[in-house]
mmCIF file of C-alpha atoms in Angstrom:
data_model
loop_
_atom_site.group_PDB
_atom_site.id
_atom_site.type_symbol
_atom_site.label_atom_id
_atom_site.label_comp_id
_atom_site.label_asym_id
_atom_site.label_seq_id
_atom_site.Cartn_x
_atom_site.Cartn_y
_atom_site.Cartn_z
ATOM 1 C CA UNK E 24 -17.159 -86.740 -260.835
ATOM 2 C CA UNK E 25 -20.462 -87.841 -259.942
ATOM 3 C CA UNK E 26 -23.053 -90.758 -260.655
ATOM 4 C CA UNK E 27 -26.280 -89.269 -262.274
ATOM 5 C CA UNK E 28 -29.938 -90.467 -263.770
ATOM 6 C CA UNK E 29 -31.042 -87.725 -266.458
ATOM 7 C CA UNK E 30 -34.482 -86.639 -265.612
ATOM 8 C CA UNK E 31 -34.705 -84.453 -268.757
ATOM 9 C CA UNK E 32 -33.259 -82.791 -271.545
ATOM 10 C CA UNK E 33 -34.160 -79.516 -273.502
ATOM 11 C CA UNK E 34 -32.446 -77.900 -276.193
ATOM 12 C CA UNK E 35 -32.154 -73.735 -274.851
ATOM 13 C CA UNK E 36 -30.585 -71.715 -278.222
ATOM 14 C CA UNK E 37 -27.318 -73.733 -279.547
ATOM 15 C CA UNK E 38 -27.042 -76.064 -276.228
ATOM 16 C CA UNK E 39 -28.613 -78.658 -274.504
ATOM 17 C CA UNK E 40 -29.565 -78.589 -271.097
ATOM 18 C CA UNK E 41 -30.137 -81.444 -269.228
ATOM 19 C CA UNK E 42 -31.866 -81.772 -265.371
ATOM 20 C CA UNK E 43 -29.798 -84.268 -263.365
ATOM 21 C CA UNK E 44 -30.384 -86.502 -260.185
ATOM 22 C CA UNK E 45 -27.104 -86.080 -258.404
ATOM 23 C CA UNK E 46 -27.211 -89.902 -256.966
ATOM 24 C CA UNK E 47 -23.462 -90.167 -255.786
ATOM 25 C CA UNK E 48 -20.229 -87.677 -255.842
ATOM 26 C CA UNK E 49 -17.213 -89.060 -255.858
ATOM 27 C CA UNK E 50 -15.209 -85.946 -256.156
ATOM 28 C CA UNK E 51 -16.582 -82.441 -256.400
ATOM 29 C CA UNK E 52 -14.826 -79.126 -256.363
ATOM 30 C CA UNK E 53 -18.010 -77.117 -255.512
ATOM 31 C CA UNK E 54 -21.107 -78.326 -254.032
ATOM 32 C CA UNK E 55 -23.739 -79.937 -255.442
ATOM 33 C CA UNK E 56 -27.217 -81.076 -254.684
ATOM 34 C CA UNK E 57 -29.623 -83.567 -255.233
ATOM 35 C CA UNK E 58 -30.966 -82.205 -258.559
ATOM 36 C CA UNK E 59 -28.490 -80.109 -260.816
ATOM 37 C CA UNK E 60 -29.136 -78.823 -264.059
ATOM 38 C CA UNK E 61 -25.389 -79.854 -266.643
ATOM 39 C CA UNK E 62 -25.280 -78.030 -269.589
ATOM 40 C CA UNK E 63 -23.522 -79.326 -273.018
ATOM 41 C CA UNK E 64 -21.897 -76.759 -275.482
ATOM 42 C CA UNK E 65 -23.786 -78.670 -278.445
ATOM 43 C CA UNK E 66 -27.269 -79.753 -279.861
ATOM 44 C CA UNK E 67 -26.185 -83.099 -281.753
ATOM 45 C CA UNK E 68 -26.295 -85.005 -278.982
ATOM 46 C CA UNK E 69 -23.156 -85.587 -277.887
ATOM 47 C CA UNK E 70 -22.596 -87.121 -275.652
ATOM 48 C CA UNK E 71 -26.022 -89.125 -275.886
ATOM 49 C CA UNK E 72 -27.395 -89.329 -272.669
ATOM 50 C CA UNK E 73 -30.772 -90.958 -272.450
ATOM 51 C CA UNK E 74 -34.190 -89.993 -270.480
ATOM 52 C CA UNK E 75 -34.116 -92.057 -267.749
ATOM 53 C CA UNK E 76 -30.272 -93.157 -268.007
ATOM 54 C CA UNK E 77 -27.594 -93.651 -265.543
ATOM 55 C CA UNK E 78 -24.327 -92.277 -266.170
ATOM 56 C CA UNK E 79 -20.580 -91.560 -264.665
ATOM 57 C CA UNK E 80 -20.057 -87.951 -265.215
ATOM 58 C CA UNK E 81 -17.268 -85.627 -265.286
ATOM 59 C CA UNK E 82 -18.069 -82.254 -265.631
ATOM 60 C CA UNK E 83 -16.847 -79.028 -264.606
ATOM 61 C CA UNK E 84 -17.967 -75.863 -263.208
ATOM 62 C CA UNK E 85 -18.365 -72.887 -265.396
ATOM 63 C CA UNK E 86 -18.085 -69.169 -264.075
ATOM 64 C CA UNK E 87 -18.439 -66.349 -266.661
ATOM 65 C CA UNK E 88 -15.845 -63.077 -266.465
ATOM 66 C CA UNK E 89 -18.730 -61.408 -265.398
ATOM 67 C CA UNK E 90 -19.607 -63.868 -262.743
ATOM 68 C CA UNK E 91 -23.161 -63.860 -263.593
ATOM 69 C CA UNK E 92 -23.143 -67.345 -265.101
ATOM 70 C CA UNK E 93 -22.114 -70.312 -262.471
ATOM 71 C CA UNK E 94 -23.112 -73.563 -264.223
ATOM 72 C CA UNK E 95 -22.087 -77.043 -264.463
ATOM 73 C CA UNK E 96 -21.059 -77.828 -267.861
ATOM 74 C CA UNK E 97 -19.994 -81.095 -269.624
ATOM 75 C CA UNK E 98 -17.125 -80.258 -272.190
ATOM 76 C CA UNK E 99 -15.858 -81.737 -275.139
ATOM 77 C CA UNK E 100 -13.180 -83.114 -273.272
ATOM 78 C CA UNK E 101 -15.213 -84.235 -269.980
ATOM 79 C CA UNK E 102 -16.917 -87.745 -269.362
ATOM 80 C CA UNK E 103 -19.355 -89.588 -269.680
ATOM 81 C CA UNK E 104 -20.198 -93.512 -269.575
ATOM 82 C CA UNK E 105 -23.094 -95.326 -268.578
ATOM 83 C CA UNK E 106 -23.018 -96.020 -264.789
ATOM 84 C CA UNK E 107 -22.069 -99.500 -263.439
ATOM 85 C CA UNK E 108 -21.139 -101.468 -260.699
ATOM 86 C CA UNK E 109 -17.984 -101.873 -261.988
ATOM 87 C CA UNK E 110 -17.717 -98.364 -262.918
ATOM 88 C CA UNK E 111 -18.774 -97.247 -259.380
ATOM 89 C CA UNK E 112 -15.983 -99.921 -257.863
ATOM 90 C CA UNK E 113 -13.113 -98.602 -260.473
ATOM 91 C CA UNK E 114 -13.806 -94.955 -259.206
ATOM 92 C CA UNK E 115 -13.777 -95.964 -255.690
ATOM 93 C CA UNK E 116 -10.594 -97.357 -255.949
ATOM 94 C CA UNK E 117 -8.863 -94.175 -257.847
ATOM 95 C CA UNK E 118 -10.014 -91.984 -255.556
ATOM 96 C CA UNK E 119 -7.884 -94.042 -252.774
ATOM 97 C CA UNK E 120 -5.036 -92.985 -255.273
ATOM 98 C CA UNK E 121 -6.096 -89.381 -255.626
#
């Protein structure tokens, strides 16, 4: 879980690719840095994340059998909401629970 400001987005074969300012992590499995690139299994855009846009994301990390592919992807099932102050205090205080 992280809050993010998409820098850009480009459509690569039947996903979308979008370059990410990691601003804050909240919680974070693997390491990230201050620009990642989050890939979405989809080209409709959905979620739709704007140019310029600050969001609360959950995504996960993706690691092909192979283990030539280590990505972060945002799933069907992961999340994504505009970033907020009161976003930013409600995961502040879960992660006190967590």
């Amino acid at each position: 879980v992280f809050q993010g400001r998409i820098l850009a987005r480009r459509l690569v074969g039947q996903e979308t690719r979008y370059e990410v300012e990691v601003k804050t992590p909240y919680r974070h499995r693997f390491p990230l840095v201050s620009r990642e690139y989050m890939w979405v299994p989809n080209t409709c855009d959905c979620p739709p994340l704007r140019e310029g846009g600050e969001y609360l994301l959950m995504a996960r990390r993706h690691v092909n059998y192979e283990r030539t592919l280590n990505r972060i992807l945002l799933q069907d099932d992961g999340y994504a909401r505009p970033w907020t102050p009161r976003e930013h205090r409600l995961v502040r205080e879960a992660a006190r629970h967590c």
